[in-house]
Coordinates of C-alpha atoms in Angstrom, one line a residue:
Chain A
X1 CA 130.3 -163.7 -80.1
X2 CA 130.3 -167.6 -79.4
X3 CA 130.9 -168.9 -76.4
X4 CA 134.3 -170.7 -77.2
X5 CA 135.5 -167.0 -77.7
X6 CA 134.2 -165.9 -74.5
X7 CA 136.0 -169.1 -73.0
X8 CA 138.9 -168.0 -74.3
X9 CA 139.2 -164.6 -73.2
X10 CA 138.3 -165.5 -69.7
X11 CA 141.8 -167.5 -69.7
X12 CA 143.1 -165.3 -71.2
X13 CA 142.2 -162.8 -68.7
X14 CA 142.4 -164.4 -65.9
X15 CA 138.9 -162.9 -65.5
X16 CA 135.6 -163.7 -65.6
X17 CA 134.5 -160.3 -64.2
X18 CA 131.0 -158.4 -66.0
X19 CA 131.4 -154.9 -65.2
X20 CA 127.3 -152.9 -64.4
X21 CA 127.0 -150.0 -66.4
X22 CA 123.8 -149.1 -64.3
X23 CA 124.5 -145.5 -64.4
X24 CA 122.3 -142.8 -62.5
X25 CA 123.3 -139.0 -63.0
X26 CA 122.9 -138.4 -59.3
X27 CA 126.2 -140.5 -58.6
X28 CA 128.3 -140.1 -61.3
X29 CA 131.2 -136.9 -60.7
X30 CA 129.4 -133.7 -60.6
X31 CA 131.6 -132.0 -62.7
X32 CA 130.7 -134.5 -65.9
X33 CA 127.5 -133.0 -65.6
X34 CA 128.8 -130.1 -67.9
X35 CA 129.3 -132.4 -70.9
X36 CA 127.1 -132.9 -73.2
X37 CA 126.7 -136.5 -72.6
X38 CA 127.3 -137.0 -69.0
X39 CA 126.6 -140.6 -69.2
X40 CA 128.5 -141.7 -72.1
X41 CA 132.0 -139.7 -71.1
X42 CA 131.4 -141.8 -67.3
X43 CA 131.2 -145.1 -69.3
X44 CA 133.9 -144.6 -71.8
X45 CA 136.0 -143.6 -68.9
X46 CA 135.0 -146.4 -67.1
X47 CA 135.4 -149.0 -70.0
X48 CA 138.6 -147.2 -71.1
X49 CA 139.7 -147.9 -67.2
X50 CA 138.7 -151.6 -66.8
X51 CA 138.8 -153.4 -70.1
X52 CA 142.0 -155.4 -69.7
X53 CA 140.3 -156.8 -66.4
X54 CA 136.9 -157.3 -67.5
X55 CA 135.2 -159.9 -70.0
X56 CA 131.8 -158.5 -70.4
X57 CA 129.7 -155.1 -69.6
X58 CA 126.3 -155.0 -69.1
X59 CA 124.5 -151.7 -69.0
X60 CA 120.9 -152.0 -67.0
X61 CA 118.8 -150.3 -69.8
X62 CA 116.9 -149.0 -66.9
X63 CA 119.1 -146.7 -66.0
X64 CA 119.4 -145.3 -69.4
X65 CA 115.6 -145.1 -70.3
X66 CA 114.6 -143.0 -67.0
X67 CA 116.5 -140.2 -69.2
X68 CA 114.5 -140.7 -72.1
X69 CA 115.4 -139.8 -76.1
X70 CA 119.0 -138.6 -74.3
X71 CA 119.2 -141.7 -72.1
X72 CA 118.9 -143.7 -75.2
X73 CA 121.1 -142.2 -77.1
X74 CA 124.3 -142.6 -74.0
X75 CA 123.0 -146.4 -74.0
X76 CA 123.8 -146.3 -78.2
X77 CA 126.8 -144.7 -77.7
X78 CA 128.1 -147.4 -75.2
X79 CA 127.0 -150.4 -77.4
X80 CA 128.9 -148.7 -80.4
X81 CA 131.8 -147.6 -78.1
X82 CA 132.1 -151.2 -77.1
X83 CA 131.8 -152.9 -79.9
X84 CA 134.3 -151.0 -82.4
X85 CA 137.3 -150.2 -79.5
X86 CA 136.5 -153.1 -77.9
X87 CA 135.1 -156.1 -79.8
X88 CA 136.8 -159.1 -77.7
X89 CA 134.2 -157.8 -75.1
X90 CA 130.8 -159.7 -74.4
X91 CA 128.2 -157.1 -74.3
X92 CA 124.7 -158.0 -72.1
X93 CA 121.6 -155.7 -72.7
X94 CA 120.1 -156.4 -69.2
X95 CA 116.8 -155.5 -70.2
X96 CA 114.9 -158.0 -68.8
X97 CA 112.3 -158.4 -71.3
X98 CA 109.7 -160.7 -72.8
X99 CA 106.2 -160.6 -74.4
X100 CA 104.1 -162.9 -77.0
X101 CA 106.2 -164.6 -79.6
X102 CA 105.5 -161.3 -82.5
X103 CA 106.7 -158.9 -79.9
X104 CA 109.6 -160.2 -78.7
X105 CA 110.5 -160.7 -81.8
X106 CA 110.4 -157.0 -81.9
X107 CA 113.0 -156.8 -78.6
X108 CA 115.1 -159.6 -80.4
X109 CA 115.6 -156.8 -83.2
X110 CA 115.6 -154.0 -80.9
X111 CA 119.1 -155.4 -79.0
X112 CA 120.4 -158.0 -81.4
X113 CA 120.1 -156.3 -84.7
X114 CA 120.0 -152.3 -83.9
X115 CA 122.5 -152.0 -81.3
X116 CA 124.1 -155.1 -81.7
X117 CA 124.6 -156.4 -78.2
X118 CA 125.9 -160.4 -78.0
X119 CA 123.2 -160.8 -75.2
X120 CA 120.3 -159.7 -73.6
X121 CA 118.6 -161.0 -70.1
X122 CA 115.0 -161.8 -70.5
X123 CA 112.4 -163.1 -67.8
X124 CA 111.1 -166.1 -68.0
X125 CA 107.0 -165.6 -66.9
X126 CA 105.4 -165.8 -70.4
X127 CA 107.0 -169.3 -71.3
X128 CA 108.7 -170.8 -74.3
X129 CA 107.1 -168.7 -77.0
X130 CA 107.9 -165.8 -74.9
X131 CA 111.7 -166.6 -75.4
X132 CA 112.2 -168.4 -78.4
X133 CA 112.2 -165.5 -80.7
X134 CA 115.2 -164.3 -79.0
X135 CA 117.1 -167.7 -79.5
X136 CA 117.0 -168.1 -83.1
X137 CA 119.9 -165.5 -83.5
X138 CA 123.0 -167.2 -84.4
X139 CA 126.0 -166.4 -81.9
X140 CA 123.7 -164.1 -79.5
X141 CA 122.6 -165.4 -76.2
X142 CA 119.2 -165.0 -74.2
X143 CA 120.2 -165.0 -70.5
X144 CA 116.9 -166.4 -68.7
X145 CA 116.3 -164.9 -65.3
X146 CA 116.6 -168.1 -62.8
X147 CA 117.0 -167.3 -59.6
X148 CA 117.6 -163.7 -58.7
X149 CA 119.4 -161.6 -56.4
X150 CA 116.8 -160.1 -54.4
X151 CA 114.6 -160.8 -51.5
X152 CA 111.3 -161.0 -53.8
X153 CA 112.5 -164.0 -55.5
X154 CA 111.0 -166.2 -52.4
X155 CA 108.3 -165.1 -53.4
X156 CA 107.7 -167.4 -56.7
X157 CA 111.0 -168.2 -57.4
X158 CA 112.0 -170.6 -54.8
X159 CA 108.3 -172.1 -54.4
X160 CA 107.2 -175.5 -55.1
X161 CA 106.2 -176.2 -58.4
X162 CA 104.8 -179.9 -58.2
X163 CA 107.5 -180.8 -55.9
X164 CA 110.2 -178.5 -57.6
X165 CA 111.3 -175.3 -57.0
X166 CA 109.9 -173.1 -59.7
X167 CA 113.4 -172.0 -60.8
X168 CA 114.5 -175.3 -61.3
X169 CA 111.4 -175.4 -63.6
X170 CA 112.5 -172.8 -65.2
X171 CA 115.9 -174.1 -65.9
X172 CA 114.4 -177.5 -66.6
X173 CA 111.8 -176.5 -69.1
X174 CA 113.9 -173.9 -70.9
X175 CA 116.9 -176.9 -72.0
X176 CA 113.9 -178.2 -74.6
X177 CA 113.3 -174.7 -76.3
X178 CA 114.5 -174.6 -79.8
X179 CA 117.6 -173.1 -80.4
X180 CA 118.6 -174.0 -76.2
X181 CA 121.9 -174.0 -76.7
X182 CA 122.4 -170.4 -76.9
X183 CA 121.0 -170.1 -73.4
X184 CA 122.9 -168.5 -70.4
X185 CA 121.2 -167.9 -66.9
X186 CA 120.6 -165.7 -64.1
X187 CA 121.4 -167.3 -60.6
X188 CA 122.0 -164.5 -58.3
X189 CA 125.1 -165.2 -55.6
X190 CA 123.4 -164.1 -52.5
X191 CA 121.8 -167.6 -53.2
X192 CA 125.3 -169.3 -53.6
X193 CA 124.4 -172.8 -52.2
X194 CA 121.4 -173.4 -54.5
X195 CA 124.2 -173.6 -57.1
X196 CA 125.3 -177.1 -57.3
X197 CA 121.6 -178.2 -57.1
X198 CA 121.1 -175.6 -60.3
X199 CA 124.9 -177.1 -62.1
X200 CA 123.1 -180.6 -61.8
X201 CA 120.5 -179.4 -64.1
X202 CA 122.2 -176.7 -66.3
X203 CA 126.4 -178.3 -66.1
X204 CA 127.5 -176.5 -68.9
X205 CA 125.9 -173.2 -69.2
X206 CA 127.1 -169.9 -68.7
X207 CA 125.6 -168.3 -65.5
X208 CA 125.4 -164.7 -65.3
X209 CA 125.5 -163.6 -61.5
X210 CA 124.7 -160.8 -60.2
X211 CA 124.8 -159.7 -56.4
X212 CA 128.5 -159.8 -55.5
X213 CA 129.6 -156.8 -53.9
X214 CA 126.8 -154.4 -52.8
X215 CA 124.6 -157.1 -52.4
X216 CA 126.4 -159.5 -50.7
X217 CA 127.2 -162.3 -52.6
X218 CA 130.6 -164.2 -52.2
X219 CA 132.8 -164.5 -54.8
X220 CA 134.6 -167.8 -53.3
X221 CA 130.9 -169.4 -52.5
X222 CA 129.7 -168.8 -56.4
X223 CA 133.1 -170.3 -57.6
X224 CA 132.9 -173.1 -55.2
X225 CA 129.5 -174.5 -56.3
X226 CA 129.1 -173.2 -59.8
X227 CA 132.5 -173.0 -61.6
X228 CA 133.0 -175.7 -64.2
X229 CA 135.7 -176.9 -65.6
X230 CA 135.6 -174.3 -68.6
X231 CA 134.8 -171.4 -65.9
X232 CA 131.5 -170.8 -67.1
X233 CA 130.5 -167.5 -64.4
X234 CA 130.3 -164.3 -65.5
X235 CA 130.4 -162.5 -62.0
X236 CA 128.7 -158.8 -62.3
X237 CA 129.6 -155.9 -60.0
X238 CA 127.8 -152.8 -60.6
X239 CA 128.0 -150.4 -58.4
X240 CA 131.0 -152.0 -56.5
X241 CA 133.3 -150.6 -59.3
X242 CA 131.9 -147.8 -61.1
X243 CA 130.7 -145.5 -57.9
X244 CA 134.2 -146.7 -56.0
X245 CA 134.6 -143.0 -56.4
X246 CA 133.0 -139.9 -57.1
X247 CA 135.3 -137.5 -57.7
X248 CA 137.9 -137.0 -61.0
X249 CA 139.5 -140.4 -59.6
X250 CA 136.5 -142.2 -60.1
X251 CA 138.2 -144.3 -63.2
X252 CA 141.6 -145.1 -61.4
X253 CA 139.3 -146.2 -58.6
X254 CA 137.3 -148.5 -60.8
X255 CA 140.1 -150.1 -62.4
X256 CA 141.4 -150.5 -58.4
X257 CA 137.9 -151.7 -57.4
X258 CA 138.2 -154.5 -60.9
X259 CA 141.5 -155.7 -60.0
X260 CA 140.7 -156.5 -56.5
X261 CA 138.2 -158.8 -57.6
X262 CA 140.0 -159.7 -61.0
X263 CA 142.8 -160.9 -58.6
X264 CA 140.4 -163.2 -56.6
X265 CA 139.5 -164.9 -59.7
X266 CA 142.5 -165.2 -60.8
X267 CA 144.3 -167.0 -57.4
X268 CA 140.4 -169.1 -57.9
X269 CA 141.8 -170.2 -61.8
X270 CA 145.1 -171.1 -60.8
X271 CA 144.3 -173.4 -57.7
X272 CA 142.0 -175.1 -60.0
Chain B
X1 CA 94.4 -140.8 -63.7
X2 CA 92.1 -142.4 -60.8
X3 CA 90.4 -145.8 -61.3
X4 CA 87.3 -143.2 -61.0
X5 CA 87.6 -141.5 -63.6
X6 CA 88.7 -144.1 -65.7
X7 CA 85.5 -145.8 -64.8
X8 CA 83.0 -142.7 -65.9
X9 CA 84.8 -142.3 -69.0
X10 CA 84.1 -146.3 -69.7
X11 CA 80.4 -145.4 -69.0
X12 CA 80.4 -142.1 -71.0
X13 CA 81.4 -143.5 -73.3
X14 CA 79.6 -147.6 -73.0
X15 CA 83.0 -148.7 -73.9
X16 CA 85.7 -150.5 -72.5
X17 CA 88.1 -150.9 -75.0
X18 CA 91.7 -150.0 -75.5
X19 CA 93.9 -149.7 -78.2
X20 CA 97.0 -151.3 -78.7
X21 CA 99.1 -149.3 -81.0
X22 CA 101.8 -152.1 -81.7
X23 CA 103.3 -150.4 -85.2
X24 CA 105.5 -152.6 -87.5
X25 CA 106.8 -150.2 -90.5
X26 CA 106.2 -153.6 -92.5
X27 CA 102.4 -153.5 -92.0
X28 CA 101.6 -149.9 -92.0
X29 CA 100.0 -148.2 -95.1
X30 CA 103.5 -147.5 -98.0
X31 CA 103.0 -144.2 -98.3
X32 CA 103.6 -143.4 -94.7
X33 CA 106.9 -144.0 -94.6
X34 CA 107.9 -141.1 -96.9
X35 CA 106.7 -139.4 -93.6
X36 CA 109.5 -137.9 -91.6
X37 CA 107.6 -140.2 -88.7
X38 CA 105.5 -142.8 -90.2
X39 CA 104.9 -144.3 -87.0
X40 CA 103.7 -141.1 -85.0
X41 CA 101.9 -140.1 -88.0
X42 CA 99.9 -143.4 -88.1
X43 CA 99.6 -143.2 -84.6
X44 CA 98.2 -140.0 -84.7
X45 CA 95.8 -141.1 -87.3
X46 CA 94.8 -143.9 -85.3
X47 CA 94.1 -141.8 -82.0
X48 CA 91.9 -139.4 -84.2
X49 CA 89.6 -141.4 -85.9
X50 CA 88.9 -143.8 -82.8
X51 CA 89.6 -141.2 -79.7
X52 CA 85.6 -141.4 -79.0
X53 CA 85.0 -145.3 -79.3
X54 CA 87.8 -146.2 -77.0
X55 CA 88.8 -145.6 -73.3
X56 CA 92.7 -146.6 -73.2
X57 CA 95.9 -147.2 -75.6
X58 CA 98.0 -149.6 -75.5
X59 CA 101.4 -148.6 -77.3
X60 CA 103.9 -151.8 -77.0
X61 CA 107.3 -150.5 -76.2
X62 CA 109.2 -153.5 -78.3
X63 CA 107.4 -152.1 -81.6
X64 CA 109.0 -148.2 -80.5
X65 CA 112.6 -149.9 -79.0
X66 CA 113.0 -152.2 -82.4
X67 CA 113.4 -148.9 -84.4
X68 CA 116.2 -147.4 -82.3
X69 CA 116.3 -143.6 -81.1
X70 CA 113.7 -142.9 -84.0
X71 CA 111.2 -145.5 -82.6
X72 CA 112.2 -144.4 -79.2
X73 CA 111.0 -140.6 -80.0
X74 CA 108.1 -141.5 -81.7
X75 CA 106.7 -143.4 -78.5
X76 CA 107.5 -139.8 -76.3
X77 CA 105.5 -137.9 -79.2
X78 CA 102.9 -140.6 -79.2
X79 CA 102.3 -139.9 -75.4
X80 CA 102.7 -136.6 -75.4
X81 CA 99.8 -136.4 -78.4
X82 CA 97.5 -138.7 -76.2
X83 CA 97.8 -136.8 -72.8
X84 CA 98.0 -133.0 -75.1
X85 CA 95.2 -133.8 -77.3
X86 CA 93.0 -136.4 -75.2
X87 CA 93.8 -136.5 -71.5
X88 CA 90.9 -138.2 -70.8
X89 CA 92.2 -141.2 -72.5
X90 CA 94.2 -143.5 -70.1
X91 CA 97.5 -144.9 -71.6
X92 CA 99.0 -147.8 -70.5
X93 CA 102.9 -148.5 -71.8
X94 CA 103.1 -152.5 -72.4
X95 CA 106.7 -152.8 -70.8
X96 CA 106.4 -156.0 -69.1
X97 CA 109.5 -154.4 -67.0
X98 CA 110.5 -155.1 -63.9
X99 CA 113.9 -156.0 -61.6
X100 CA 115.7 -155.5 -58.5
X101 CA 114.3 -152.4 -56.5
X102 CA 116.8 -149.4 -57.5
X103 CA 115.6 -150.7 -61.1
X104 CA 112.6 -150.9 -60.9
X105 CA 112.6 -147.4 -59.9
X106 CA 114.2 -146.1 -62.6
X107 CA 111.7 -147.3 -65.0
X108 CA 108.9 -146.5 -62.7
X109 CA 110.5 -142.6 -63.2
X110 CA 111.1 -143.5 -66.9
X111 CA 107.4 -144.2 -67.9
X112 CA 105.8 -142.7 -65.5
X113 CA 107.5 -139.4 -64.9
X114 CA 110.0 -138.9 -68.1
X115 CA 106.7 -140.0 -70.5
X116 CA 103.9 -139.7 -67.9
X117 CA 102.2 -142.8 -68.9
X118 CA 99.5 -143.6 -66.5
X119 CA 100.1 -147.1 -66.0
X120 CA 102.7 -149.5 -67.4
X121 CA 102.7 -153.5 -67.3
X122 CA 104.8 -154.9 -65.2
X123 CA 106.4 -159.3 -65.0
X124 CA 106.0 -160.8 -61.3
X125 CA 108.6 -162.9 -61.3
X126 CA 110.7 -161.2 -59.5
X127 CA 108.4 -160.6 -56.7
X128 CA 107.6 -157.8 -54.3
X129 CA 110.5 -155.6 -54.1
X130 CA 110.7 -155.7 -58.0
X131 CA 106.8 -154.4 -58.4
X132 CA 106.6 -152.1 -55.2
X133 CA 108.8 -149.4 -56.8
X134 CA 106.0 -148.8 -59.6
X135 CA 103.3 -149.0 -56.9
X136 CA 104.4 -145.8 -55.0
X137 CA 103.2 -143.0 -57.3
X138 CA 100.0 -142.0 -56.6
X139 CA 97.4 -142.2 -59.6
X140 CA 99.5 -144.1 -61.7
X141 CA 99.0 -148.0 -62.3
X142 CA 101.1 -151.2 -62.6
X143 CA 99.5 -154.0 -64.3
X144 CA 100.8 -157.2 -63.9
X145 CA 101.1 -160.0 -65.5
X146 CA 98.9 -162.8 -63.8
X147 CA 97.5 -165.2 -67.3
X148 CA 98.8 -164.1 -70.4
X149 CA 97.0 -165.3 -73.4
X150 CA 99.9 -167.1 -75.4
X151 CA 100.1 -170.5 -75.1
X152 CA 103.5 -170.2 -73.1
X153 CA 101.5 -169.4 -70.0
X154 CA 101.0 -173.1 -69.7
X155 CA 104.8 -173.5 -69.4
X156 CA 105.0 -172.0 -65.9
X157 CA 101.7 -169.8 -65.4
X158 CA 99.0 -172.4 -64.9
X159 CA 101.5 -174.7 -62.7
X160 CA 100.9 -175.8 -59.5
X161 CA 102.6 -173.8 -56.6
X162 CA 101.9 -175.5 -53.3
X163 CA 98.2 -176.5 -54.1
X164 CA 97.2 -173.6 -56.5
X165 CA 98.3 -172.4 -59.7
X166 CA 101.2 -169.8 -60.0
X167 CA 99.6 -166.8 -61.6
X168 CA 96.9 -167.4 -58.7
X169 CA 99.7 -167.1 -56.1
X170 CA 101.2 -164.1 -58.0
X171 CA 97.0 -162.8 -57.4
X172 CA 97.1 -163.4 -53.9
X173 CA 100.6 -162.5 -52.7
X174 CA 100.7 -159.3 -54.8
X175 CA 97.7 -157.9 -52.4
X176 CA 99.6 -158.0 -49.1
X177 CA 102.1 -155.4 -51.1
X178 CA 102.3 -151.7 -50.0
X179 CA 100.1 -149.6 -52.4
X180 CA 98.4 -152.5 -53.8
X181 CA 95.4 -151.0 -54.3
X182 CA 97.2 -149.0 -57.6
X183 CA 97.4 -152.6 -59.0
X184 CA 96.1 -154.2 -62.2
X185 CA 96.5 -157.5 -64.1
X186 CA 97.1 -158.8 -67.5
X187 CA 94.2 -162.4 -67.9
X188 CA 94.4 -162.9 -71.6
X189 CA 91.1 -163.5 -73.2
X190 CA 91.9 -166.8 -74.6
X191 CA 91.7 -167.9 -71.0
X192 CA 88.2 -166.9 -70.2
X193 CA 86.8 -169.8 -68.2
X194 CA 90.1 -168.6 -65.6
X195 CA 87.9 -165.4 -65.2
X196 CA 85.7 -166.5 -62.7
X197 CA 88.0 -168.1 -60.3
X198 CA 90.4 -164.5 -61.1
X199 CA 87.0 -162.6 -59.9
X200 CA 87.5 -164.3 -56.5
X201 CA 90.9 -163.4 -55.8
X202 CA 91.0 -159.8 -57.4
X203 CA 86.9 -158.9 -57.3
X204 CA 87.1 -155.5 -57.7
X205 CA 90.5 -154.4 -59.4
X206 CA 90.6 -154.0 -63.4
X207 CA 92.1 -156.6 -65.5
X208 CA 93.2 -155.7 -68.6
X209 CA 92.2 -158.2 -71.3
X210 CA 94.3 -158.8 -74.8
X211 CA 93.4 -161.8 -76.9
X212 CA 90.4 -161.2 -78.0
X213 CA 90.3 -160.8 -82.4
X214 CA 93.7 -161.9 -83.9
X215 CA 94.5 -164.2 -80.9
X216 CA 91.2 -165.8 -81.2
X217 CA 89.9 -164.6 -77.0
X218 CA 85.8 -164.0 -77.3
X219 CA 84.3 -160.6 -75.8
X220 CA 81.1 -162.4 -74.6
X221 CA 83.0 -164.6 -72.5
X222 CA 85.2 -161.9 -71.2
X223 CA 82.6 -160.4 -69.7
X224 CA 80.2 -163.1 -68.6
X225 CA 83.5 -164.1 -66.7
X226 CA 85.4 -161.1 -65.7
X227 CA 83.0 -158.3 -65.5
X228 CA 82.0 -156.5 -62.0
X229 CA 79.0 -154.0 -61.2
X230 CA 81.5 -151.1 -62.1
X231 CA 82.4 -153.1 -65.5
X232 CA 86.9 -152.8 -64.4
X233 CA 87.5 -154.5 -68.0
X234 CA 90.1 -153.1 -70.6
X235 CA 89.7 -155.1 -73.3
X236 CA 92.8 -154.6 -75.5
X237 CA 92.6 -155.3 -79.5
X238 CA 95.7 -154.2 -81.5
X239 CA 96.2 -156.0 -84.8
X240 CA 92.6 -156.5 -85.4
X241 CA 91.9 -152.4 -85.6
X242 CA 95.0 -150.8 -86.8
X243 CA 95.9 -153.2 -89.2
X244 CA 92.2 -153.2 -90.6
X245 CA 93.3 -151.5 -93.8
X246 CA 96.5 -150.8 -95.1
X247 CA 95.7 -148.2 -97.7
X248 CA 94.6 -144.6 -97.7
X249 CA 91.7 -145.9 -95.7
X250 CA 93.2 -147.6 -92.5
X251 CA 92.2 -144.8 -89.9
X252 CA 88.4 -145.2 -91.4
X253 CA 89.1 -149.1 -91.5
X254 CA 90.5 -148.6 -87.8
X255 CA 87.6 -146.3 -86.6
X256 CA 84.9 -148.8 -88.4
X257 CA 86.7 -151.9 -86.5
X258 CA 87.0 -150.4 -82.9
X259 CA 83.0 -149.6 -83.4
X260 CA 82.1 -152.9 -83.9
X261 CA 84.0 -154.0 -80.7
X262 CA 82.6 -151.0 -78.9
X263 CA 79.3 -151.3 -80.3
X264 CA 79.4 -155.2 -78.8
X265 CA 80.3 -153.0 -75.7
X266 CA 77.5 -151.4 -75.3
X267 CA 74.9 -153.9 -76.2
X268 CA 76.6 -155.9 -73.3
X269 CA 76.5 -153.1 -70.9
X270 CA 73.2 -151.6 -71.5
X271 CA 71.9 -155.3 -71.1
X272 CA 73.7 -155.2 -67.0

């Protein structure tokens, strides 16, 4: 998916809401337990809920590999589900990865090619050749962890890199990798007011932001500083939406959890 | 496993290698693949014929991931062969994983419990709450990254942060976290002349080494840099042994490889 379509479904929407799929099996309704697939049935449902509010999904493959061969196969089921009932959708592997320029070549293949996401996250540590594999696919996105949402990322993140902030390095560097135009980033909105210092570097890229919600991000602060004029914010809730409840109301709850925020964005679109 | 006993098996056997079992389909011998697992089946192979000249292996998730399920399945019968068949091997998954704290935990529980690897490599970037997680189970290890041996780690790794070079600070910092003493790094062996001033920092944890053969690091170097009194070196080499033939041969090619490394080994040790 290019971004212009991605655009244009968030008008569309009036949405730029990214729904979590970061599913653990001690959360989820007891009594989907009994299906075969436990995980898959709670995304459908979800998905199935939420579409019309959302523009993107991003299951945490984390969540899915701690149940092994049967995690992987509800995360395959998800990014086939999505992508045949739902192909307007942008789809995020938030997998976080990166290695030396052969193997991430190998992840490249692994979410691109094999399951066919539009996206994965990947850290940014290792350096150019570290990401640069995953930027030569055409119409797929590499969304470089920036600045995250949690407290460790004082820890290098937000230190001084000869007289920069290390994320601002990041962001910096990254813009003259091959292929940088198919670059999103990471930028966490329990750090909200470090985004106009990050949309003078990065103005027109999309910025995935995570930390809304459960960890205590505001939705007005992200738009206030990092909103362009074409949007550009995909806004994730995870747990916000998909644990809003537990019992067999959990999908009418989600959609109610979406629309509370899909409203917000929407009164943000049309005062702008 | 315990650092201990990882330790007497490296003097057992005067050998501190490890094995990096990074399988492409596209490299491995043809008539493998009318296998109903080429990759286990190579793997296997592999493990056999160099069990007794080596101390760890190295199996690169992104290889296992870029094949899907399959690939997925033959990494859990991989692990299950080396902890069945050799338990006194200590196997490392090369993940590079890490995220926010609920995250990291599930693939803490994902490679260490679900395929009870005994260590797994782990990015800093997102600082302490993203790597403490993995530090909490007890005789299980999380390497992380600190110099990587592509040449990206000059993009961001060998910066200076505040007077001293980021992976240093990712050294230091990483000690004050709880259940350090269950860490490891990653120094790439095309970095040797770093060893030294690592050895200060981190004098008596192991580092595990890759770089050295196809990437061009030098073992004699390694060592004259990195080695302590109780040798805490893994040096990795991947492409170098299990791509040493691609015939009938390659487990004797791999076997005759990994004892020339381990033979190098063992003149340096017995020369301590």
């Amino acid at each position: 998916m290019t971004t212009d379509n991605l655009r244009s479904e968030i008008q569309k929407k009036k949405s730029f809401l990214c729904i979590g799929l970061d599913v653990d099996l001690d959360k989820i309704p007891k009594y989907l337990l009994e299906q075969e697939d436990p995980i898959f049935e709670f995304n459908k449902a979800i998905i199935d809920a939420t579409h019309h509010l959302a523009v993107a999904y991003k299951p945490n493959t984390a969540f899915y590999e701690a149940y092994g061969i049967k995690g992987w196969k509800s995360l395959q089921k998800t990014i086939s589900y999505l992508n045949e009932a739902y192909p307007e959708l942008f789809t995020i592997a938030d997998a976080k990865r990166g290695d030396i320029g052969n193997t991430s070549s190998m992840y490249a293949k692994a979410f691109f090619e094999d399951m066919a996401f539009d996206s994965v996250t990947v850290a940014p540590y290792m350096g150019k050749d570290s990401v640069e594999p995953f930027l030569e696919f055409k119409s797929k996105h590499t969304i470089l962890l920036a600045l995250t949402s949690n407290q460790g990322a004082f820890d290098f993140q937000t230190q001084n890199i000869e007289g920069v902030e290390l994320y601002k390095k990041v962001l910096e560097t990254s813009k003259s990798w091959e292929n940088s135009e198919n670059l999103m980033y990471v930028v966490g909105a329990t750090k909200a007011e470090f985004l106009s210092e990050i949309r003078n570097i990065v103005p027109n890229s999309f910025l995935l932001v995570p930390g809304v919600g459960a960890q205590g991000g505001s939705l007005e602060e992200v738009c206030r500083y990092g909103m362009t004029s074409n949007v550009d914010l995909l806004i994730n809730s995870s747990r916000g939406i998909i644990y809003a409840s537990n019992t067999t109301d959990f999908a009418q709850a989600a959609a109610a959890a979406a629309e509370t925020l899909q409203l917000q964005m929407k009164a943000i679109l049309n005062a702008n």
